[in-house]
Amino acid sequence: MSAAELTQGAVTSRDGTEIGYYKTGTGPAVVVLHGSMESARSHTLFAEALADDFTVYLPDRRGRGLSGPHRPDHGVRTEVEDLEAVLTAAGAERAFGISAGGAVVLEAARTLTSLKQIALYEPAIVAEGAPHREWLARFDQEIAQGDVAAAMVTSMFGFEMAPAFLKVMPRGLLRWTTEKMMAKEERSADGDTITMRQLAPTIHAEGTIVAELGGTFDAFASVDAEVLLLGGTKGLPGLRPGRATLENVLPHVRRIEFDGYDHGSSSDPGGVNPTGKPEAVRRIATEVKTFFQQ
């Protein structure tokens, strides 16, 4: 999707913070809420696949691109208020959320009456919240020291995203590899790209959200919205049990697991998502579109 096909807009959240978004397409409104280490532009292919039938809003969550900064007490409530501002401006009754964004969309469906249909790709709802706070102090220290690569490694283990083979690699080697990967992305990035190095500080807020919602499955039994629950067989292992639990808890839910798809399969290929494939984005978008058209 070219930049010319995306228009920009902004809303003001409850605390006065500006939340910017991109917009494309025609028809009923759908808000797409990106996940961790992503921005609004991470789902342009997904938006393009829906644009013939829906007006798609792609907000930047706080700390990124078009939107204002996190506040010191940032948490799930702030995220829901930001999403509510976009939903209200768009007149949207539908939302698609990815990873931590999926967790926010699910919490919004529990607490807001405006959402009638939601689709979630690997929502970041885990069994226990407490362990997901333990690594944040080290992460914050490394960010403060300017050692972004080390902080990224810390968050990878903190979120339990590391594949088994990485767990036996020396931490120094992982840090070196991460630094090289970020440098390579920066060399090829255009002016509109929000790079991994720029996104890294936002991980603190993601960790806070995951910890806050950890173990809250039973609360979602009150969700009235229709839910499409999506994931991939190669997605994050730590999130798979949560989907199984949500499938049992949510009153109106349909679940699809895509064979061979990973945690980034709904997102545009790029530096932070090197395994992304356009055909996977289109397939997921087709399922979401069909669901939203019901």
PDB file of C-alpha atoms in Angstrom:
ATOM      1  CA  MET A   1       0.000   0.000   0.000  1.00  0.00           C
ATOM      2  CA  SER A   2       1.471   3.322  -0.981  1.00  0.00           C
ATOM      3  CA  ALA A   3       1.646   6.241   1.414  1.00  0.00           C
ATOM      4  CA  ALA A   4      -0.748   8.153  -0.880  1.00  0.00           C
ATOM      5  CA  GLU A   5      -3.517   5.655  -0.100  1.00  0.00           C
ATOM      6  CA  LEU A   6      -3.233   6.291   3.626  1.00  0.00           C
ATOM      7  CA  THR A   7      -4.625   9.441   5.191  1.00  0.00           C
ATOM      8  CA  GLN A   8      -3.680  10.622   8.671  1.00  0.00           C
ATOM      9  CA  GLY A   9      -5.879  11.688  11.536  1.00  0.00           C
ATOM     10  CA  ALA A  10      -5.768  12.049  15.307  1.00  0.00           C
ATOM     11  CA  VAL A  11      -8.003  11.888  18.357  1.00  0.00           C
ATOM     12  CA  THR A  12      -7.529  12.997  21.946  1.00  0.00           C
ATOM     13  CA  SER A  13      -7.572  10.344  24.641  1.00  0.00           C
ATOM     14  CA  ARG A  14      -9.210  10.896  28.019  1.00  0.00           C
ATOM     15  CA  ASP A  15      -6.003  12.205  29.636  1.00  0.00           C
ATOM     16  CA  GLY A  16      -5.380  14.690  26.815  1.00  0.00           C
ATOM     17  CA  THR A  17      -2.772  12.634  24.948  1.00  0.00           C
ATOM     18  CA  GLU A  18      -3.018  12.692  21.153  1.00  0.00           C
ATOM     19  CA  ILE A  19      -3.458   9.317  19.476  1.00  0.00           C
ATOM     20  CA  GLY A  20      -2.670   9.439  15.768  1.00  0.00           C
ATOM     21  CA  TYR A  21      -3.803   6.982  13.147  1.00  0.00           C
ATOM     22  CA  TYR A  22      -3.696   6.121   9.474  1.00  0.00           C
ATOM     23  CA  LYS A  23      -6.910   5.422   7.596  1.00  0.00           C
ATOM     24  CA  THR A  24      -7.797   3.680   4.333  1.00  0.00           C
ATOM     25  CA  GLY A  25     -10.701   1.993   2.580  1.00  0.00           C
ATOM     26  CA  THR A  26     -14.477   2.383   2.434  1.00  0.00           C
ATOM     27  CA  GLY A  27     -17.332   0.805   4.371  1.00  0.00           C
ATOM     28  CA  PRO A  28     -17.947   0.040   8.051  1.00  0.00           C
ATOM     29  CA  ALA A  29     -15.057   0.930  10.343  1.00  0.00           C
ATOM     30  CA  VAL A  30     -12.518  -1.562  11.685  1.00  0.00           C
ATOM     31  CA  VAL A  31      -9.747  -0.550  14.100  1.00  0.00           C
ATOM     32  CA  VAL A  32      -6.518  -2.581  13.917  1.00  0.00           C
ATOM     33  CA  LEU A  33      -4.425  -2.440  17.088  1.00  0.00           C
ATOM     34  CA  HIS A  34      -0.825  -3.526  16.562  1.00  0.00           C
ATOM     35  CA  GLY A  35       1.301  -5.587  18.922  1.00  0.00           C
ATOM     36  CA  SER A  36       4.664  -5.236  20.640  1.00  0.00           C
ATOM     37  CA  MET A  37       7.645  -3.918  18.666  1.00  0.00           C
ATOM     38  CA  GLU A  38       5.212  -2.706  16.021  1.00  0.00           C
ATOM     39  CA  SER A  39       3.565   0.525  14.938  1.00  0.00           C
ATOM     40  CA  ALA A  40       0.518   1.545  12.918  1.00  0.00           C
ATOM     41  CA  ARG A  41       2.361   0.876   9.653  1.00  0.00           C
ATOM     42  CA  SER A  42       3.024  -2.749  10.638  1.00  0.00           C
ATOM     43  CA  HIS A  43      -0.356  -3.812   9.237  1.00  0.00           C
ATOM     44  CA  THR A  44      -0.620  -1.955   5.937  1.00  0.00           C
ATOM     45  CA  LEU A  45      -0.905  -5.220   3.973  1.00  0.00           C
ATOM     46  CA  PHE A  46      -3.661  -6.380   6.301  1.00  0.00           C
ATOM     47  CA  ALA A  47      -5.470  -3.046   5.900  1.00  0.00           C
ATOM     48  CA  GLU A  48      -5.120  -3.264   2.127  1.00  0.00           C
ATOM     49  CA  ALA A  49      -6.795  -6.692   2.169  1.00  0.00           C
ATOM     50  CA  LEU A  50      -9.810  -5.275   4.045  1.00  0.00           C
ATOM     51  CA  ALA A  51      -9.993  -1.867   2.343  1.00  0.00           C
ATOM     52  CA  ASP A  52     -12.500  -2.796  -0.385  1.00  0.00           C
ATOM     53  CA  ASP A  53     -15.115  -3.660   2.216  1.00  0.00           C
ATOM     54  CA  PHE A  54     -14.130  -1.734   5.360  1.00  0.00           C
ATOM     55  CA  THR A  55     -12.705   1.608   6.421  1.00  0.00           C
ATOM     56  CA  VAL A  56      -9.588   0.532   8.291  1.00  0.00           C
ATOM     57  CA  TYR A  57      -8.077   2.631  11.087  1.00  0.00           C
ATOM     58  CA  LEU A  58      -4.452   1.933  12.044  1.00  0.00           C
ATOM     59  CA  PRO A  59      -3.646   3.816  15.265  1.00  0.00           C
ATOM     60  CA  ASP A  60      -0.160   4.181  16.664  1.00  0.00           C
ATOM     61  CA  ARG A  61      -0.269   3.029  20.255  1.00  0.00           C
ATOM     62  CA  ARG A  62       1.478   5.396  22.690  1.00  0.00           C
ATOM     63  CA  GLY A  63       5.202   5.921  22.375  1.00  0.00           C
ATOM     64  CA  ARG A  64       5.197   5.433  18.616  1.00  0.00           C
ATOM     65  CA  GLY A  65       4.941   7.462  15.443  1.00  0.00           C
ATOM     66  CA  LEU A  66       1.877   9.689  15.390  1.00  0.00           C
ATOM     67  CA  SER A  67       0.924   9.295  19.067  1.00  0.00           C
ATOM     68  CA  GLY A  68       2.000  10.877  22.336  1.00  0.00           C
ATOM     69  CA  PRO A  69       4.198   9.349  25.037  1.00  0.00           C
ATOM     70  CA  HIS A  70       3.450   6.826  27.751  1.00  0.00           C
ATOM     71  CA  ARG A  71       2.639   8.307  31.130  1.00  0.00           C
ATOM     72  CA  PRO A  72       4.328   7.111  34.353  1.00  0.00           C
ATOM     73  CA  ASP A  73       1.314   5.080  35.494  1.00  0.00           C
ATOM     74  CA  HIS A  74       0.638   3.619  32.050  1.00  0.00           C
ATOM     75  CA  GLY A  75      -1.423   0.444  32.117  1.00  0.00           C
ATOM     76  CA  VAL A  76      -4.295  -1.429  30.522  1.00  0.00           C
ATOM     77  CA  ARG A  77      -6.854   1.217  31.454  1.00  0.00           C
ATOM     78  CA  THR A  78      -4.907   3.882  29.554  1.00  0.00           C
ATOM     79  CA  GLU A  79      -4.641   1.603  26.523  1.00  0.00           C
ATOM     80  CA  VAL A  80      -8.384   0.964  26.562  1.00  0.00           C
ATOM     81  CA  GLU A  81      -9.095   4.688  26.824  1.00  0.00           C
ATOM     82  CA  ASP A  82      -6.848   5.328  23.815  1.00  0.00           C
ATOM     83  CA  LEU A  83      -8.625   2.640  21.820  1.00  0.00           C
ATOM     84  CA  GLU A  84     -12.021   3.965  22.906  1.00  0.00           C
ATOM     85  CA  ALA A  85     -11.144   7.405  21.544  1.00  0.00           C
ATOM     86  CA  VAL A  86     -10.361   5.921  18.130  1.00  0.00           C
ATOM     87  CA  LEU A  87     -13.449   3.664  18.166  1.00  0.00           C
ATOM     88  CA  THR A  88     -15.665   6.635  18.986  1.00  0.00           C
ATOM     89  CA  ALA A  89     -14.201   8.857  16.277  1.00  0.00           C
ATOM     90  CA  ALA A  90     -14.489   6.059  13.728  1.00  0.00           C
ATOM     91  CA  GLY A  91     -17.937   4.897  14.825  1.00  0.00           C
ATOM     92  CA  ALA A  92     -16.404   1.409  14.898  1.00  0.00           C
ATOM     93  CA  GLU A  93     -18.057  -1.692  16.322  1.00  0.00           C
ATOM     94  CA  ARG A  94     -15.253  -3.993  15.121  1.00  0.00           C
ATOM     95  CA  ALA A  95     -11.588  -4.298  16.089  1.00  0.00           C
ATOM     96  CA  PHE A  96      -8.676  -6.589  15.339  1.00  0.00           C
ATOM     97  CA  GLY A  97      -5.864  -6.840  17.900  1.00  0.00           C
ATOM     98  CA  ILE A  98      -2.478  -8.514  17.729  1.00  0.00           C
ATOM     99  CA  SER A  99      -0.440  -9.837  20.686  1.00  0.00           C
ATOM    100  CA  ALA A 100      -0.453  -7.137  23.409  1.00  0.00           C
ATOM    101  CA  GLY A 101      -2.829  -5.149  21.204  1.00  0.00           C
ATOM    102  CA  GLY A 102      -5.077  -8.198  21.172  1.00  0.00           C
ATOM    103  CA  ALA A 103      -5.062  -8.261  24.964  1.00  0.00           C
ATOM    104  CA  VAL A 104      -6.113  -4.596  24.972  1.00  0.00           C
ATOM    105  CA  VAL A 105      -8.907  -5.225  22.450  1.00  0.00           C
ATOM    106  CA  LEU A 106     -10.189  -8.123  24.563  1.00  0.00           C
ATOM    107  CA  GLU A 107     -10.180  -5.995  27.719  1.00  0.00           C
ATOM    108  CA  ALA A 108     -11.955  -3.227  25.783  1.00  0.00           C
ATOM    109  CA  ALA A 109     -14.638  -5.705  24.718  1.00  0.00           C
ATOM    110  CA  ARG A 110     -15.119  -6.599  28.387  1.00  0.00           C
ATOM    111  CA  THR A 111     -15.420  -3.003  29.576  1.00  0.00           C
ATOM    112  CA  LEU A 112     -16.964  -1.113  26.622  1.00  0.00           C
ATOM    113  CA  THR A 113     -20.381  -1.611  25.053  1.00  0.00           C
ATOM    114  CA  SER A 114     -19.412  -0.294  21.627  1.00  0.00           C
ATOM    115  CA  LEU A 115     -17.561  -3.392  20.392  1.00  0.00           C
ATOM    116  CA  LYS A 116     -19.791  -6.029  18.782  1.00  0.00           C
ATOM    117  CA  GLN A 117     -17.169  -8.129  16.968  1.00  0.00           C
ATOM    118  CA  ILE A 118     -13.477  -8.577  17.733  1.00  0.00           C
ATOM    119  CA  ALA A 119     -10.761 -10.680  16.132  1.00  0.00           C
ATOM    120  CA  LEU A 120      -7.575 -11.490  18.056  1.00  0.00           C
ATOM    121  CA  TYR A 121      -4.287 -12.875  16.769  1.00  0.00           C
ATOM    122  CA  GLU A 122      -2.263 -14.538  19.539  1.00  0.00           C
ATOM    123  CA  PRO A 123      -3.536 -12.228  22.306  1.00  0.00           C
ATOM    124  CA  ALA A 124      -0.929 -11.822  25.047  1.00  0.00           C
ATOM    125  CA  ILE A 125      -2.931 -13.221  27.956  1.00  0.00           C
ATOM    126  CA  VAL A 126      -0.767 -15.479  30.117  1.00  0.00           C
ATOM    127  CA  ALA A 127      -1.493 -17.729  33.087  1.00  0.00           C
ATOM    128  CA  GLU A 128       0.341 -15.669  35.702  1.00  0.00           C
ATOM    129  CA  GLY A 129       1.250 -12.015  35.670  1.00  0.00           C
ATOM    130  CA  ALA A 130       3.895 -11.798  38.398  1.00  0.00           C
ATOM    131  CA  PRO A 131       6.822 -13.485  36.554  1.00  0.00           C
ATOM    132  CA  HIS A 132       6.451 -10.996  33.721  1.00  0.00           C
ATOM    133  CA  ARG A 133       7.446  -8.093  35.988  1.00  0.00           C
ATOM    134  CA  GLU A 134      10.703  -9.548  37.279  1.00  0.00           C
ATOM    135  CA  TRP A 135      12.812  -8.684  34.218  1.00  0.00           C
ATOM    136  CA  LEU A 136      11.585  -5.085  33.846  1.00  0.00           C
ATOM    137  CA  ALA A 137      14.125  -3.583  36.268  1.00  0.00           C
ATOM    138  CA  ARG A 138      17.039  -5.036  34.301  1.00  0.00           C
ATOM    139  CA  PHE A 139      15.425  -3.967  31.027  1.00  0.00           C
ATOM    140  CA  ASP A 140      14.964  -0.384  32.260  1.00  0.00           C
ATOM    141  CA  GLN A 141      18.587  -0.206  33.426  1.00  0.00           C
ATOM    142  CA  GLU A 142      19.897  -1.392  30.057  1.00  0.00           C
ATOM    143  CA  ILE A 143      17.706   1.101  28.182  1.00  0.00           C
ATOM    144  CA  ALA A 144      18.921   3.893  30.477  1.00  0.00           C
ATOM    145  CA  GLN A 145      22.516   2.897  29.710  1.00  0.00           C
ATOM    146  CA  GLY A 146      21.812   3.018  25.988  1.00  0.00           C
ATOM    147  CA  ASP A 147      22.391  -0.706  25.573  1.00  0.00           C
ATOM    148  CA  VAL A 148      19.302  -1.360  23.471  1.00  0.00           C
ATOM    149  CA  ALA A 149      20.546  -4.710  22.155  1.00  0.00           C
ATOM    150  CA  ALA A 150      21.007  -6.063  25.693  1.00  0.00           C
ATOM    151  CA  ALA A 151      17.565  -4.772  26.674  1.00  0.00           C
ATOM    152  CA  MET A 152      16.020  -6.548  23.690  1.00  0.00           C
ATOM    153  CA  VAL A 153      17.661  -9.803  24.748  1.00  0.00           C
ATOM    154  CA  THR A 154      16.356  -9.299  28.285  1.00  0.00           C
ATOM    155  CA  SER A 155      12.815  -8.749  27.002  1.00  0.00           C
ATOM    156  CA  MET A 156      13.002 -11.784  24.725  1.00  0.00           C
ATOM    157  CA  PHE A 157      13.669 -14.022  27.704  1.00  0.00           C
ATOM    158  CA  GLY A 158      11.276 -12.048  29.916  1.00  0.00           C
ATOM    159  CA  PHE A 159       8.409 -12.606  27.489  1.00  0.00           C
ATOM    160  CA  GLU A 160       9.496 -16.242  27.076  1.00  0.00           C
ATOM    161  CA  MET A 161       9.896 -15.675  23.339  1.00  0.00           C
ATOM    162  CA  ALA A 162      13.299 -17.334  23.019  1.00  0.00           C
ATOM    163  CA  PRO A 163      13.351 -20.630  21.090  1.00  0.00           C
ATOM    164  CA  ALA A 164      15.059 -23.510  22.873  1.00  0.00           C
ATOM    165  CA  PHE A 165      18.259 -23.260  20.816  1.00  0.00           C
ATOM    166  CA  LEU A 166      18.764 -19.619  21.841  1.00  0.00           C
ATOM    167  CA  LYS A 167      18.567 -20.476  25.533  1.00  0.00           C
ATOM    168  CA  VAL A 168      21.917 -22.251  25.337  1.00  0.00           C
ATOM    169  CA  MET A 169      23.692 -19.442  23.460  1.00  0.00           C
ATOM    170  CA  PRO A 170      25.929 -17.064  25.442  1.00  0.00           C
ATOM    171  CA  ARG A 171      24.076 -13.858  26.265  1.00  0.00           C
ATOM    172  CA  GLY A 172      26.921 -11.787  24.837  1.00  0.00           C
ATOM    173  CA  LEU A 173      26.570 -13.497  21.473  1.00  0.00           C
ATOM    174  CA  LEU A 174      22.813 -12.854  21.451  1.00  0.00           C
ATOM    175  CA  ARG A 175      23.432  -9.193  22.248  1.00  0.00           C
ATOM    176  CA  TRP A 176      26.014  -8.925  19.426  1.00  0.00           C
ATOM    177  CA  THR A 177      23.641 -10.594  16.944  1.00  0.00           C
ATOM    178  CA  THR A 178      20.776  -8.307  17.969  1.00  0.00           C
ATOM    179  CA  GLU A 179      22.944  -5.202  17.554  1.00  0.00           C
ATOM    180  CA  LYS A 180      23.983  -6.324  14.059  1.00  0.00           C
ATOM    181  CA  MET A 181      20.341  -6.979  13.125  1.00  0.00           C
ATOM    182  CA  MET A 182      19.274  -3.503  14.277  1.00  0.00           C
ATOM    183  CA  ALA A 183      22.152  -1.854  12.435  1.00  0.00           C
ATOM    184  CA  LYS A 184      21.258  -3.708   9.235  1.00  0.00           C
ATOM    185  CA  GLU A 185      17.644  -2.569   9.509  1.00  0.00           C
ATOM    186  CA  GLU A 186      18.706   1.055  10.059  1.00  0.00           C
ATOM    187  CA  ARG A 187      20.887   1.020   6.945  1.00  0.00           C
ATOM    188  CA  SER A 188      17.980  -0.045   4.744  1.00  0.00           C
ATOM    189  CA  ALA A 189      15.140   1.838   6.485  1.00  0.00           C
ATOM    190  CA  ASP A 190      13.351   4.659   4.688  1.00  0.00           C
ATOM    191  CA  GLY A 191      12.256   7.878   6.349  1.00  0.00           C
ATOM    192  CA  ASP A 192       8.852   6.514   7.407  1.00  0.00           C
ATOM    193  CA  THR A 193      10.180   3.378   9.095  1.00  0.00           C
ATOM    194  CA  ILE A 194      10.015   3.167  12.879  1.00  0.00           C
ATOM    195  CA  THR A 195      12.994   0.960  13.638  1.00  0.00           C
ATOM    196  CA  MET A 196      13.530  -1.703  16.279  1.00  0.00           C
ATOM    197  CA  ARG A 197      15.902   0.632  18.145  1.00  0.00           C
ATOM    198  CA  GLN A 198      13.227   3.313  18.288  1.00  0.00           C
ATOM    199  CA  LEU A 199      10.533   0.845  19.342  1.00  0.00           C
ATOM    200  CA  ALA A 200      12.591  -0.873  22.039  1.00  0.00           C
ATOM    201  CA  PRO A 201      11.691   1.517  24.925  1.00  0.00           C
ATOM    202  CA  THR A 202       7.988   0.759  24.404  1.00  0.00           C
ATOM    203  CA  ILE A 203       8.583  -2.815  25.589  1.00  0.00           C
ATOM    204  CA  HIS A 204       8.367  -1.694  29.238  1.00  0.00           C
ATOM    205  CA  ALA A 205       4.707  -0.770  28.766  1.00  0.00           C
ATOM    206  CA  GLU A 206       4.058  -4.084  26.996  1.00  0.00           C
ATOM    207  CA  GLY A 207       5.529  -5.964  29.947  1.00  0.00           C
ATOM    208  CA  THR A 208       3.331  -4.010  32.317  1.00  0.00           C
ATOM    209  CA  ILE A 209       0.204  -4.826  30.306  1.00  0.00           C
ATOM    210  CA  VAL A 210       1.000  -8.541  30.071  1.00  0.00           C
ATOM    211  CA  ALA A 211       1.657  -8.682  33.817  1.00  0.00           C
ATOM    212  CA  GLU A 212      -1.509  -6.747  34.663  1.00  0.00           C
ATOM    213  CA  LEU A 213      -3.773  -9.022  32.616  1.00  0.00           C
ATOM    214  CA  GLY A 214      -1.985 -12.237  33.556  1.00  0.00           C
ATOM    215  CA  GLY A 215      -4.318 -14.834  35.043  1.00  0.00           C
ATOM    216  CA  THR A 216      -7.509 -12.812  34.423  1.00  0.00           C
ATOM    217  CA  PHE A 217      -9.173 -15.353  32.111  1.00  0.00           C
ATOM    218  CA  ASP A 218     -12.372 -15.773  34.116  1.00  0.00           C
ATOM    219  CA  ALA A 219     -13.140 -12.053  33.826  1.00  0.00           C
ATOM    220  CA  PHE A 220     -13.685 -12.463  30.081  1.00  0.00           C
ATOM    221  CA  ALA A 221     -16.710 -14.697  30.612  1.00  0.00           C
ATOM    222  CA  SER A 222     -18.711 -11.457  30.591  1.00  0.00           C
ATOM    223  CA  VAL A 223     -17.651 -10.454  27.043  1.00  0.00           C
ATOM    224  CA  ASP A 224     -20.799 -10.085  24.921  1.00  0.00           C
ATOM    225  CA  ALA A 225     -18.985  -9.453  21.647  1.00  0.00           C
ATOM    226  CA  GLU A 226     -18.534 -12.144  19.018  1.00  0.00           C
ATOM    227  CA  VAL A 227     -14.874 -13.225  19.096  1.00  0.00           C
ATOM    228  CA  LEU A 228     -12.642 -14.752  16.414  1.00  0.00           C
ATOM    229  CA  LEU A 229      -9.612 -16.222  18.193  1.00  0.00           C
ATOM    230  CA  LEU A 230      -6.616 -16.805  15.932  1.00  0.00           C
ATOM    231  CA  GLY A 231      -3.126 -18.194  16.323  1.00  0.00           C
ATOM    232  CA  GLY A 232      -0.393 -20.157  14.595  1.00  0.00           C
ATOM    233  CA  THR A 233       1.077 -23.576  15.290  1.00  0.00           C
ATOM    234  CA  LYS A 234       4.555 -21.957  15.268  1.00  0.00           C
ATOM    235  CA  GLY A 235       3.472 -18.990  17.386  1.00  0.00           C
ATOM    236  CA  LEU A 236       4.693 -18.189  20.881  1.00  0.00           C
ATOM    237  CA  PRO A 237       4.390 -21.367  22.993  1.00  0.00           C
ATOM    238  CA  GLY A 238       3.670 -19.331  26.126  1.00  0.00           C
ATOM    239  CA  LEU A 239       0.490 -17.897  24.586  1.00  0.00           C
ATOM    240  CA  ARG A 240      -1.018 -21.133  23.270  1.00  0.00           C
ATOM    241  CA  PRO A 241      -2.433 -22.318  26.644  1.00  0.00           C
ATOM    242  CA  GLY A 242      -4.122 -18.948  27.049  1.00  0.00           C
ATOM    243  CA  ARG A 243      -5.974 -19.359  23.759  1.00  0.00           C
ATOM    244  CA  ALA A 244      -7.225 -22.747  24.855  1.00  0.00           C
ATOM    245  CA  THR A 245      -8.475 -21.248  28.117  1.00  0.00           C
ATOM    246  CA  LEU A 246     -10.111 -18.294  26.360  1.00  0.00           C
ATOM    247  CA  GLU A 247     -11.855 -20.669  23.974  1.00  0.00           C
ATOM    248  CA  ASN A 248     -13.526 -22.272  26.995  1.00  0.00           C
ATOM    249  CA  VAL A 249     -14.270 -19.005  28.807  1.00  0.00           C
ATOM    250  CA  LEU A 250     -15.582 -16.687  26.084  1.00  0.00           C
ATOM    251  CA  PRO A 251     -19.341 -17.073  25.502  1.00  0.00           C
ATOM    252  CA  HIS A 252     -19.310 -16.357  21.736  1.00  0.00           C
ATOM    253  CA  VAL A 253     -16.047 -17.556  20.225  1.00  0.00           C
ATOM    254  CA  ARG A 254     -14.679 -19.319  17.176  1.00  0.00           C
ATOM    255  CA  ARG A 255     -11.045 -20.444  17.120  1.00  0.00           C
ATOM    256  CA  ILE A 256      -8.701 -20.993  14.166  1.00  0.00           C
ATOM    257  CA  GLU A 257      -5.097 -22.210  14.363  1.00  0.00           C
ATOM    258  CA  PHE A 258      -3.093 -21.663  11.162  1.00  0.00           C
ATOM    259  CA  ASP A 259      -0.665 -24.482  10.404  1.00  0.00           C
ATOM    260  CA  GLY A 260       2.916 -23.227  10.207  1.00  0.00           C
ATOM    261  CA  TYR A 261       2.118 -19.595  11.042  1.00  0.00           C
ATOM    262  CA  ASP A 262       4.147 -17.778  13.699  1.00  0.00           C
ATOM    263  CA  HIS A 263       3.524 -14.847  16.026  1.00  0.00           C
ATOM    264  CA  GLY A 264       4.191 -12.260  13.309  1.00  0.00           C
ATOM    265  CA  SER A 265       2.151 -13.828  10.520  1.00  0.00           C
ATOM    266  CA  SER A 266      -0.541 -11.139  10.468  1.00  0.00           C
ATOM    267  CA  SER A 267       2.068  -8.357  10.219  1.00  0.00           C
ATOM    268  CA  ASP A 268       3.970  -6.882   7.281  1.00  0.00           C
ATOM    269  CA  PRO A 269       7.369  -8.476   6.535  1.00  0.00           C
ATOM    270  CA  GLY A 270      10.235  -6.260   7.639  1.00  0.00           C
ATOM    271  CA  GLY A 271      13.153  -5.757   9.976  1.00  0.00           C
ATOM    272  CA  VAL A 272      11.295  -6.683  13.149  1.00  0.00           C
ATOM    273  CA  ASN A 273       9.372  -9.437  11.342  1.00  0.00           C
ATOM    274  CA  PRO A 274      11.880 -11.142   9.024  1.00  0.00           C
ATOM    275  CA  THR A 275       9.789 -14.314   8.681  1.00  0.00           C
ATOM    276  CA  GLY A 276       6.656 -12.442   7.582  1.00  0.00           C
ATOM    277  CA  LYS A 277       4.954 -13.496   4.353  1.00  0.00           C
ATOM    278  CA  PRO A 278       2.367 -11.477   2.392  1.00  0.00           C
ATOM    279  CA  GLU A 279       0.362 -14.608   1.589  1.00  0.00           C
ATOM    280  CA  ALA A 280      -0.025 -15.347   5.319  1.00  0.00           C
ATOM    281  CA  VAL A 281      -1.255 -11.793   5.954  1.00  0.00           C
ATOM    282  CA  ARG A 282      -3.814 -12.143   3.171  1.00  0.00           C
ATOM    283  CA  ARG A 283      -5.077 -15.501   4.441  1.00  0.00           C
ATOM    284  CA  ILE A 284      -5.549 -14.184   7.971  1.00  0.00           C
ATOM    285  CA  ALA A 285      -7.213 -11.055   6.596  1.00  0.00           C
ATOM    286  CA  THR A 286      -9.620 -13.199   4.563  1.00  0.00           C
ATOM    287  CA  GLU A 287     -10.750 -15.034   7.711  1.00  0.00           C
ATOM    288  CA  VAL A 288     -11.146 -11.771   9.608  1.00  0.00           C
ATOM    289  CA  LYS A 289     -13.050 -10.142   6.739  1.00  0.00           C
ATOM    290  CA  THR A 290     -15.429 -13.094   6.462  1.00  0.00           C
ATOM    291  CA  PHE A 291     -16.020 -12.971  10.208  1.00  0.00           C
ATOM    292  CA  PHE A 292     -16.686  -9.227  10.216  1.00  0.00           C
ATOM    293  CA  GLN A 293     -19.106  -9.580   7.299  1.00  0.00           C
ATOM    294  CA  GLN A 294     -21.345 -12.002   9.209  1.00  0.00           C
TER     295      GLN A 294
END
